[in-house]
Coordinates of C-alpha atoms in Angstrom, one line a residue:
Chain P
X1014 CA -24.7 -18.4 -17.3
X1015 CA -21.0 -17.2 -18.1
X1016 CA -21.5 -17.8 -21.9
X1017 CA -24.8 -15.2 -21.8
X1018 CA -22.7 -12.8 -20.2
X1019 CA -19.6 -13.4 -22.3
X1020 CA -22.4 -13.4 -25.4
X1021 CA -23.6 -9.9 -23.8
X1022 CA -20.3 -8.3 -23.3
X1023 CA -19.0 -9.9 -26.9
X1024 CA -22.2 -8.4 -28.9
X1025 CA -21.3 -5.0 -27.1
X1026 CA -17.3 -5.0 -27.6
X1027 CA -16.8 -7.0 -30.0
X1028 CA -14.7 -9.0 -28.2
X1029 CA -14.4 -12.3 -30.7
X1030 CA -13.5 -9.4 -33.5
X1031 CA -10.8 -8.2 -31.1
X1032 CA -9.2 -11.5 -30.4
X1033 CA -9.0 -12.7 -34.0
X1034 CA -7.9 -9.4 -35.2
X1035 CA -5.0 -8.9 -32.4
X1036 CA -4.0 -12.2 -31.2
X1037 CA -5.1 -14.5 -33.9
X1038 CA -3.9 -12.3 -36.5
X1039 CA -2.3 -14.0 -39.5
X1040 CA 2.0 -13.8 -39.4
X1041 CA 4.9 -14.7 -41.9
X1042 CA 7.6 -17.5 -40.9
X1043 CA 9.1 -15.6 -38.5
X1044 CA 11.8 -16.4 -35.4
X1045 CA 12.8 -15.3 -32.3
X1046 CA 14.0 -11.9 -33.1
X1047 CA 10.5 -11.2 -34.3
X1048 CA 9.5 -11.1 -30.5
X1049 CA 11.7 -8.6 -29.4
X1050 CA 9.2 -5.5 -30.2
X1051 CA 6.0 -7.8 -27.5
X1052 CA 9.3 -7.9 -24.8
X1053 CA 9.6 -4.3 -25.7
X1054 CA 6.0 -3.7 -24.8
X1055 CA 6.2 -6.2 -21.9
X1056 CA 9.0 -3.8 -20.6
X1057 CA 7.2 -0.8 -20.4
X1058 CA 4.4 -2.2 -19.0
X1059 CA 6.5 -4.0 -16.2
X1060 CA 8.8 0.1 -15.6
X1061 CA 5.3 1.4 -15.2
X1062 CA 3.9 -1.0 -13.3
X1063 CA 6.5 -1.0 -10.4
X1064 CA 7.1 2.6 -11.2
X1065 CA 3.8 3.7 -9.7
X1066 CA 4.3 1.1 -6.9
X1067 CA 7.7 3.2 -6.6
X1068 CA 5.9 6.2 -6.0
X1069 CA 4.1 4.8 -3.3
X1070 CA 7.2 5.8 -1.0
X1071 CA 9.9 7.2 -3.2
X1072 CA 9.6 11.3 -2.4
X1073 CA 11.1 13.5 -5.1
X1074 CA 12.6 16.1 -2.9
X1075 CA 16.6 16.5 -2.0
X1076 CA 15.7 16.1 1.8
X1077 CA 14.3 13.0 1.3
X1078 CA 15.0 11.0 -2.1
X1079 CA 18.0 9.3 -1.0
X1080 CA 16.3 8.4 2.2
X1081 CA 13.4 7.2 0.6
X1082 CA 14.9 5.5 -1.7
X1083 CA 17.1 3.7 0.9
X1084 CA 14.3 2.8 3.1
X1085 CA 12.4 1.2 0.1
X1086 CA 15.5 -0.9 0.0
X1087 CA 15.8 -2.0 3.4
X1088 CA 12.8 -0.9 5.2
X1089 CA 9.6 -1.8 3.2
X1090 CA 8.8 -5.7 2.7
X1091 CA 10.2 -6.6 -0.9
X1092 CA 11.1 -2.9 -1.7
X1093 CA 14.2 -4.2 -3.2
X1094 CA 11.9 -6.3 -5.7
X1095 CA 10.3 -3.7 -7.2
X1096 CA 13.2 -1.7 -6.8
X1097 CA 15.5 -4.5 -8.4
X1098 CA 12.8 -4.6 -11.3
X1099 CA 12.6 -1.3 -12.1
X1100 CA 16.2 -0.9 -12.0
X1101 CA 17.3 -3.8 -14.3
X1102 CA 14.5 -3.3 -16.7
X1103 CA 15.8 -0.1 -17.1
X1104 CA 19.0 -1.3 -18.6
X1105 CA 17.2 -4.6 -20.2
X1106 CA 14.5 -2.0 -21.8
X1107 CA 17.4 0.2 -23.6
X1108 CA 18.6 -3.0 -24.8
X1109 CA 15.9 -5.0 -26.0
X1110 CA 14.3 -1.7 -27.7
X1111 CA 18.1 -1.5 -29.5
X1112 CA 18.2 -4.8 -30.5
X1113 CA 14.7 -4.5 -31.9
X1114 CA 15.7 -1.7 -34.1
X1115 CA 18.9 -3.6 -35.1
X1116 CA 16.5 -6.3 -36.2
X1117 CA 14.0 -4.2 -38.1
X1118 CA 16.7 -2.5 -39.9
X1119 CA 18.4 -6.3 -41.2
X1120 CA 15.6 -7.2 -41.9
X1121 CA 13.9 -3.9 -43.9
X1122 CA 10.8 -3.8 -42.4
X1123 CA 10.9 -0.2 -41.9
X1124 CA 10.6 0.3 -45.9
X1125 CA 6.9 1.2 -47.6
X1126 CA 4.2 1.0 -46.4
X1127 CA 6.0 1.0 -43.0
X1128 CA 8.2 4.2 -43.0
X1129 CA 5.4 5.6 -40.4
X1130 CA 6.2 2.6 -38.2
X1131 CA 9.9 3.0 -38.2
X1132 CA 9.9 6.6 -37.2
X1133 CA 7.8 6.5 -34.7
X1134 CA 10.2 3.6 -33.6
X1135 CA 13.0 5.9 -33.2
X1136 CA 10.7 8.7 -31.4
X1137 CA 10.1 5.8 -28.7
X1138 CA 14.0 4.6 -28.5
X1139 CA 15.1 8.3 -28.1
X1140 CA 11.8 8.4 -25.2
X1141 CA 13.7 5.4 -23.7
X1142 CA 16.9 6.8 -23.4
X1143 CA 15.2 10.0 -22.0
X1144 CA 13.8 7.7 -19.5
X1145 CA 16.6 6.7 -18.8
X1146 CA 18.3 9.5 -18.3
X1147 CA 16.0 11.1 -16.2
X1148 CA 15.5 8.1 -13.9
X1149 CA 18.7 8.2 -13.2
X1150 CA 19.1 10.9 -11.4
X1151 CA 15.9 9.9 -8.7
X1152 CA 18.0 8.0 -6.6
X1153 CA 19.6 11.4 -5.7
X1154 CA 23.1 9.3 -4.6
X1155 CA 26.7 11.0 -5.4
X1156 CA 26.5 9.0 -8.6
X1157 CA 23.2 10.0 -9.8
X1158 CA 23.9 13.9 -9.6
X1159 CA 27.5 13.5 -11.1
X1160 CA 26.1 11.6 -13.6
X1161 CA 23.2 14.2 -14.3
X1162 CA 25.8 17.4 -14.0
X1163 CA 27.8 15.1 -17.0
X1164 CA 24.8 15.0 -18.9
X1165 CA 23.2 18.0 -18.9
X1166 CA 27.0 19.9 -19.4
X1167 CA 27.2 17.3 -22.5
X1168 CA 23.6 18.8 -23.1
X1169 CA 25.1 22.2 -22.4
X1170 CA 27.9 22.0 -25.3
X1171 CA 25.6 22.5 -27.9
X1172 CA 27.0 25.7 -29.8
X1173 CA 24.1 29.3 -29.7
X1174 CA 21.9 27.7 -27.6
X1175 CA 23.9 25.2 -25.2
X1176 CA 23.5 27.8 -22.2
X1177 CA 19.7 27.8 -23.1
X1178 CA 19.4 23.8 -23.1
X1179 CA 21.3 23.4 -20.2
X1180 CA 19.2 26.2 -17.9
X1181 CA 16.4 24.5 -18.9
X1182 CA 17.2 21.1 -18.4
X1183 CA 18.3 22.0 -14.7
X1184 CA 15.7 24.7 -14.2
X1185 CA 18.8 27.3 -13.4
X1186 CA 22.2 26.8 -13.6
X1187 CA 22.3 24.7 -11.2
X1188 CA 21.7 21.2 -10.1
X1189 CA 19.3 21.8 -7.5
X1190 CA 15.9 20.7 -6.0
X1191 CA 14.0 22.0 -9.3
X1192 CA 15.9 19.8 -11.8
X1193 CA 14.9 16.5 -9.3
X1194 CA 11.2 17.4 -9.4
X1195 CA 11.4 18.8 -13.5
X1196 CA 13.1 15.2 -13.9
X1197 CA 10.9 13.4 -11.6
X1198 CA 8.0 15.0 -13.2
X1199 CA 9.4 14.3 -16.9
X1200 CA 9.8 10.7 -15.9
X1201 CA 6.4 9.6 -14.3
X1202 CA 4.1 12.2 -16.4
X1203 CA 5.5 13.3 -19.9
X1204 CA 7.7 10.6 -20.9
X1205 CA 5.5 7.8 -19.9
X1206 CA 2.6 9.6 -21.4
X1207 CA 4.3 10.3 -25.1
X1208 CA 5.8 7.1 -24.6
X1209 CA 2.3 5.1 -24.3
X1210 CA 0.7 8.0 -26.8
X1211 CA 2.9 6.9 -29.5
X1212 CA 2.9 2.7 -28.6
X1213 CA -0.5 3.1 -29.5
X1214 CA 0.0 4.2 -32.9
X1215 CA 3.2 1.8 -33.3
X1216 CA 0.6 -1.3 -32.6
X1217 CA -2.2 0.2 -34.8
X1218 CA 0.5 0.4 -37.7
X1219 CA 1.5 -3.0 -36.7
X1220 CA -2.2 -4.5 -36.9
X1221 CA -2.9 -1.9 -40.0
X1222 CA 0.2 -3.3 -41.6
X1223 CA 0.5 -7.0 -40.8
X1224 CA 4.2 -7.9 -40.4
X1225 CA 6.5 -7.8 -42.7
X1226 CA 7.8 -11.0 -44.4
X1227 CA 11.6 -12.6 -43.9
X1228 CA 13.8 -11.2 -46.6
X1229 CA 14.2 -13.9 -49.2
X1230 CA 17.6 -14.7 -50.7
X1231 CA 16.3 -12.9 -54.1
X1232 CA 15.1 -9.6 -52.2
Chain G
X478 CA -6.1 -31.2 -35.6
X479 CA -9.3 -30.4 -33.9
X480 CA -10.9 -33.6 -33.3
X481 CA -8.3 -35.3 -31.8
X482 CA -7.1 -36.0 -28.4
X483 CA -3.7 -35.2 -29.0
X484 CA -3.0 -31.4 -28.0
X485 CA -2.4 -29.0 -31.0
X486 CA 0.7 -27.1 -31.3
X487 CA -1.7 -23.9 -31.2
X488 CA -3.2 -25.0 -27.4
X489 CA 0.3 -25.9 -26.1
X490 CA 1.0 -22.2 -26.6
X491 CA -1.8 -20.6 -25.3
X492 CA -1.6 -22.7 -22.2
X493 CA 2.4 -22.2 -21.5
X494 CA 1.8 -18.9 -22.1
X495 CA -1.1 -19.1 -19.9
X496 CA 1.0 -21.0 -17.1
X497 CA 4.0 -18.7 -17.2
X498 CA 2.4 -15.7 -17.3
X499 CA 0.6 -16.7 -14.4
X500 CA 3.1 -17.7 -12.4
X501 CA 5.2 -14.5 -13.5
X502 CA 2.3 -12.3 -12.0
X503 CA 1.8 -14.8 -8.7
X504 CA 5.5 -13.9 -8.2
X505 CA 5.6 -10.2 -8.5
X506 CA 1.8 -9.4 -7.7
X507 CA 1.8 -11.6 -4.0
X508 CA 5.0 -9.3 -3.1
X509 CA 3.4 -6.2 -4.6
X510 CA 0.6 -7.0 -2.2
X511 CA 3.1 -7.1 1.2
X512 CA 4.8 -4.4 -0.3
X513 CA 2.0 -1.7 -0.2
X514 CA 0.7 -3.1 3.4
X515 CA 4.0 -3.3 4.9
X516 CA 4.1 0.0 6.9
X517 CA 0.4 -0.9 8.7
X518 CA 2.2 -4.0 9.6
X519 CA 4.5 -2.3 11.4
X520 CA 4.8 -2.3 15.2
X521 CA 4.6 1.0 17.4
X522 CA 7.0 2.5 19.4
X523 CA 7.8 0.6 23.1
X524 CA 6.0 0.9 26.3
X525 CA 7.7 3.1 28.6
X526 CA 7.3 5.2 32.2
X527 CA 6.5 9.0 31.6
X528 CA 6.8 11.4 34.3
X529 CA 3.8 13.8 34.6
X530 CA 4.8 16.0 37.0
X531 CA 5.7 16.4 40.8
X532 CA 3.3 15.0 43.3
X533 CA 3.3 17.9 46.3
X534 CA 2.2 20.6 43.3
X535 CA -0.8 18.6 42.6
X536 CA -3.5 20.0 45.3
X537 CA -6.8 18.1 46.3
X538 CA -9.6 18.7 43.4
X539 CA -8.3 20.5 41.1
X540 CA -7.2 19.1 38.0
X541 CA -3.2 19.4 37.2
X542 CA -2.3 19.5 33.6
X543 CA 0.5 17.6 32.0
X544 CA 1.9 16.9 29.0
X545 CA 4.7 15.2 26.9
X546 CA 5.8 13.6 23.7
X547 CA 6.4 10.8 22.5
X548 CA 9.1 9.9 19.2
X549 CA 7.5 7.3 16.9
X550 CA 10.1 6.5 13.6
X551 CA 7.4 6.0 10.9
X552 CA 9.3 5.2 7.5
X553 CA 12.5 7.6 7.2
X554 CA 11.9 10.1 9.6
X555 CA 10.8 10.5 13.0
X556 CA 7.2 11.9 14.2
X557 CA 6.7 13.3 17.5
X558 CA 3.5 12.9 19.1
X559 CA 2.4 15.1 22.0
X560 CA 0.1 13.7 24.8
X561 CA -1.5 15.2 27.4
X562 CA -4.0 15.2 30.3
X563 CA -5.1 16.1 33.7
X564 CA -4.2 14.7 36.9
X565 CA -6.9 14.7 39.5
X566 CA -5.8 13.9 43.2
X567 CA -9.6 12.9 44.7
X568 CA -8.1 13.0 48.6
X569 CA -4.8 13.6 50.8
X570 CA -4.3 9.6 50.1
X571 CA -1.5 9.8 47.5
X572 CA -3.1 6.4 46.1
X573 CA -6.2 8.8 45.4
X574 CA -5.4 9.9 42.1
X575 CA -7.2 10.3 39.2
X576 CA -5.1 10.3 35.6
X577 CA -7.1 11.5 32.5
X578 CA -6.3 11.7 28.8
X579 CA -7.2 15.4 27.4
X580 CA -7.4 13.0 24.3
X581 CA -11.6 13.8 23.4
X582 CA -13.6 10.1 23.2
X583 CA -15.1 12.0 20.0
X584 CA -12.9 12.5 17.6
X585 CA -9.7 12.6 19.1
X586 CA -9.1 16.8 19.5
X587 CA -7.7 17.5 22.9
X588 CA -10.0 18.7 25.8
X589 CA -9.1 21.8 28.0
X590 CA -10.1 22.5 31.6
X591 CA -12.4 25.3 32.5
X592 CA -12.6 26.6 36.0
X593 CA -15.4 28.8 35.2
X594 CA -17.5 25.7 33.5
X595 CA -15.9 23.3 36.0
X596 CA -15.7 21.0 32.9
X597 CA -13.1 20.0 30.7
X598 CA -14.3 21.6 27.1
X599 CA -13.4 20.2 23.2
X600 CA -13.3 23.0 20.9
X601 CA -14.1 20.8 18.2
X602 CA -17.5 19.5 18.5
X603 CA -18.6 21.5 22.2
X604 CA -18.5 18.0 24.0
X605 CA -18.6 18.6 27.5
X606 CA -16.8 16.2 30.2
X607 CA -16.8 16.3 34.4
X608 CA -14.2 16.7 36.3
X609 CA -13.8 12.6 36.7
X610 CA -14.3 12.6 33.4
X611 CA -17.9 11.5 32.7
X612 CA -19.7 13.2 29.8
X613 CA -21.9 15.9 30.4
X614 CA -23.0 17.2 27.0
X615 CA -22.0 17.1 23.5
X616 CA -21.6 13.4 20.9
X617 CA -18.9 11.3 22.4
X618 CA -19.6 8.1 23.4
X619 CA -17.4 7.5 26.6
X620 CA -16.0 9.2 29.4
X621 CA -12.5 10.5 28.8
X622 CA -10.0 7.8 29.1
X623 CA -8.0 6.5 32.1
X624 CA -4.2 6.2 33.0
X625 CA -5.0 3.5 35.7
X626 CA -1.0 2.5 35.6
X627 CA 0.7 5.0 37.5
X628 CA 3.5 5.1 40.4
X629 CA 5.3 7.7 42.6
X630 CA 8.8 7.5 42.3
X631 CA 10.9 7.8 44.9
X632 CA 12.0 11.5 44.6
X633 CA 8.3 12.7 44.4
X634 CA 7.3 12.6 40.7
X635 CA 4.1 11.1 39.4
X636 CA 5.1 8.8 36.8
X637 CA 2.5 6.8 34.3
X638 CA 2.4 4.1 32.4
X639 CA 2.4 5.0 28.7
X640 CA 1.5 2.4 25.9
X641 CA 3.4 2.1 22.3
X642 CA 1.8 3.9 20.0

């Protein structure tokens, strides 16, 4: 009964095809660091997982975001899990996505035919960062502003048109209730979108491509 | 390899990974679950004594309207609810009182009195209650409902007996 309909579905998608192409796929001698770019992955699909569970009671407004935020810590039942997760893979997903880089660089994988893959690599660290950044602020705490008046000053520095980035990144001059929605909104729509836009291409590159093989000693 | 009972290096994998990731998404799904329930988990508000008015301005058959609030904490910030109804004294014995909820058995929109209908009227959906409550016209499916807990306190105020929630 289950094979007919797995038979069905499989003539249909294609399903065998998909399995040998993208998890049975063919890979050099590799190691452990040759796993960081699937945590990567594993990463973002864990921050937007328990980022839309987030949403479910965090409230982007300067009334109510640290509130929120504080009652998803001690009010809701295992708010502080999610909360816990998205905060620390945060930080671990700025790290592993660094390290990953520091491991394709080592090893030259980002040379021909993979020069595609590699900048579209560095478009999705600098996404990360910018995740980063603008989750940062949600919390709305004394930190979280300070930090964000910090960075977008930093932001602000750049000579001609530092006034113009800085207005923009704040929506006005100042830190106020339209920067926590412009960075609320860049965090759970534009970001995440780009971000999972351009994974898309990095795993079709990576499929396209095959991995590269381990340097030997005469490379 | 295949052919033999001895598990291949290949399966190993695919079942750890299999395992683990199961138990990774037991662990964070089950509390995902509770998570997203939690607040219709939660319990109302307590069960207290509301004072609806004082008993000497209440006259014999005709309704007296009351009304009053209640603060219910629901997430970060508190929600007042108002309540209200009619109270009804049926004869001179003070015992003889008749407490009902404006709250319409419809769909919840409060009823008003009408001395010229004699009829307590819902503007939502024309329902149509006496003046002990019974339904006269209109969809809902019960008379209006009953505060059958109420007291006199000792300075003269009718008080009743208002549940959480």
């Amino acid at each position: 009964m289950w094979k007919k309909v797995y038979e069905w579905l499989d003539e249909r998608l294609g399903l065998n095809d998909m399995y040998t192409n993208l998890l049975d796929r063919p890979e050099p001698t590799g190691n452990w660091w040759n796993t960081l770019g699937s945590a990567s992955l594993f990463l973002f699909v864990m921050q937007g997982l328990t980022g839309i569970f987030l949403t479910v009671y965090y409230t982007p407004s300067p009334d109510h975001a640290y509130d929120s935020v504080q009652y998803i810590m001690e009010g809701v039942a295992f708010g502080w899990l999610i909360r816990g997760i998205h905060h620390w893979g945060a930080t671990l997903m700025v790290l592993v996505v660094f390290i990953h880089m520091l491991r394709v660089f080592f090893t030259a994988s980002f040379k021909y035919p993979r020069e595609l893959t590699w900048l579209i690599g560095i478009g999705l660290l600098l996404m990360t960062l910018g995740m980063g950044f603008t989750g940062y602020l949600l919390p709305w705490n004394q930190r979280a502003f300070w930090a964000t008046t910090v960075g977008t000053q930093i932001a602000g520095s750049v000579p001609f048109v530092g006034e113009f980035i800085l207005k923009a990144l704040r929506g006005g001059p100042d830190l106020s209730a339209l920067t926590l929605q412009r960075f609320f909104s860049a965090h759970i729509w534009m970001l995440p979108a780009l971000l999972a836009g351009l994974i898309g291409i990095h795993l079709y590159l990576i499929i396209k491509h095959g991995e590269s093989h381990f340097p030997s000693k005469e490379d | 390899m295949s052919g033999s009972n001895e598990l291949s290096r290949r399966d190993f994998i695919k079942v750890t990974t299999g395992i683990v990731g199961g138990l990774i998404g037991a662990a964070i799904g089950l509390p995902t679950i509770s998570y997203l329930i939690d607040p219709a988990l939660q319990e109302g508000g307590k069960d207290v004594w509301v004072s609806i008015g004082k008993f000497e301005d209440m006259q014999v058959g005709v309704p007296y309207p009351f009304s009053f609030t209640r603060v219910q904490v629901n997430g970060w910030e508190r929600t007042s609810n108002s309540f209200g109804g009619y109270a009804l004294r049926r004869s001179d014995d003070p015992k003889d009182l008749l407490i009902l909820n404006s709250r319409c058995t419809h769909l919840a929109c409060s009823v008003n009195w009408s001395e010229e209908a004699q009829a307590y009227l819902c503007p939502c959906h024309d329902a149509k209650f006496g003046i002990e409550g019974q339904v006269l016209d209109g969809p809902p499916p019960r008379p209006l409902d009953v505060y059958n807990e109420f007291r006199l306190s000792a300075d003269g105020l009718v008080e009743i007996f208002s549940k959480a929630g």
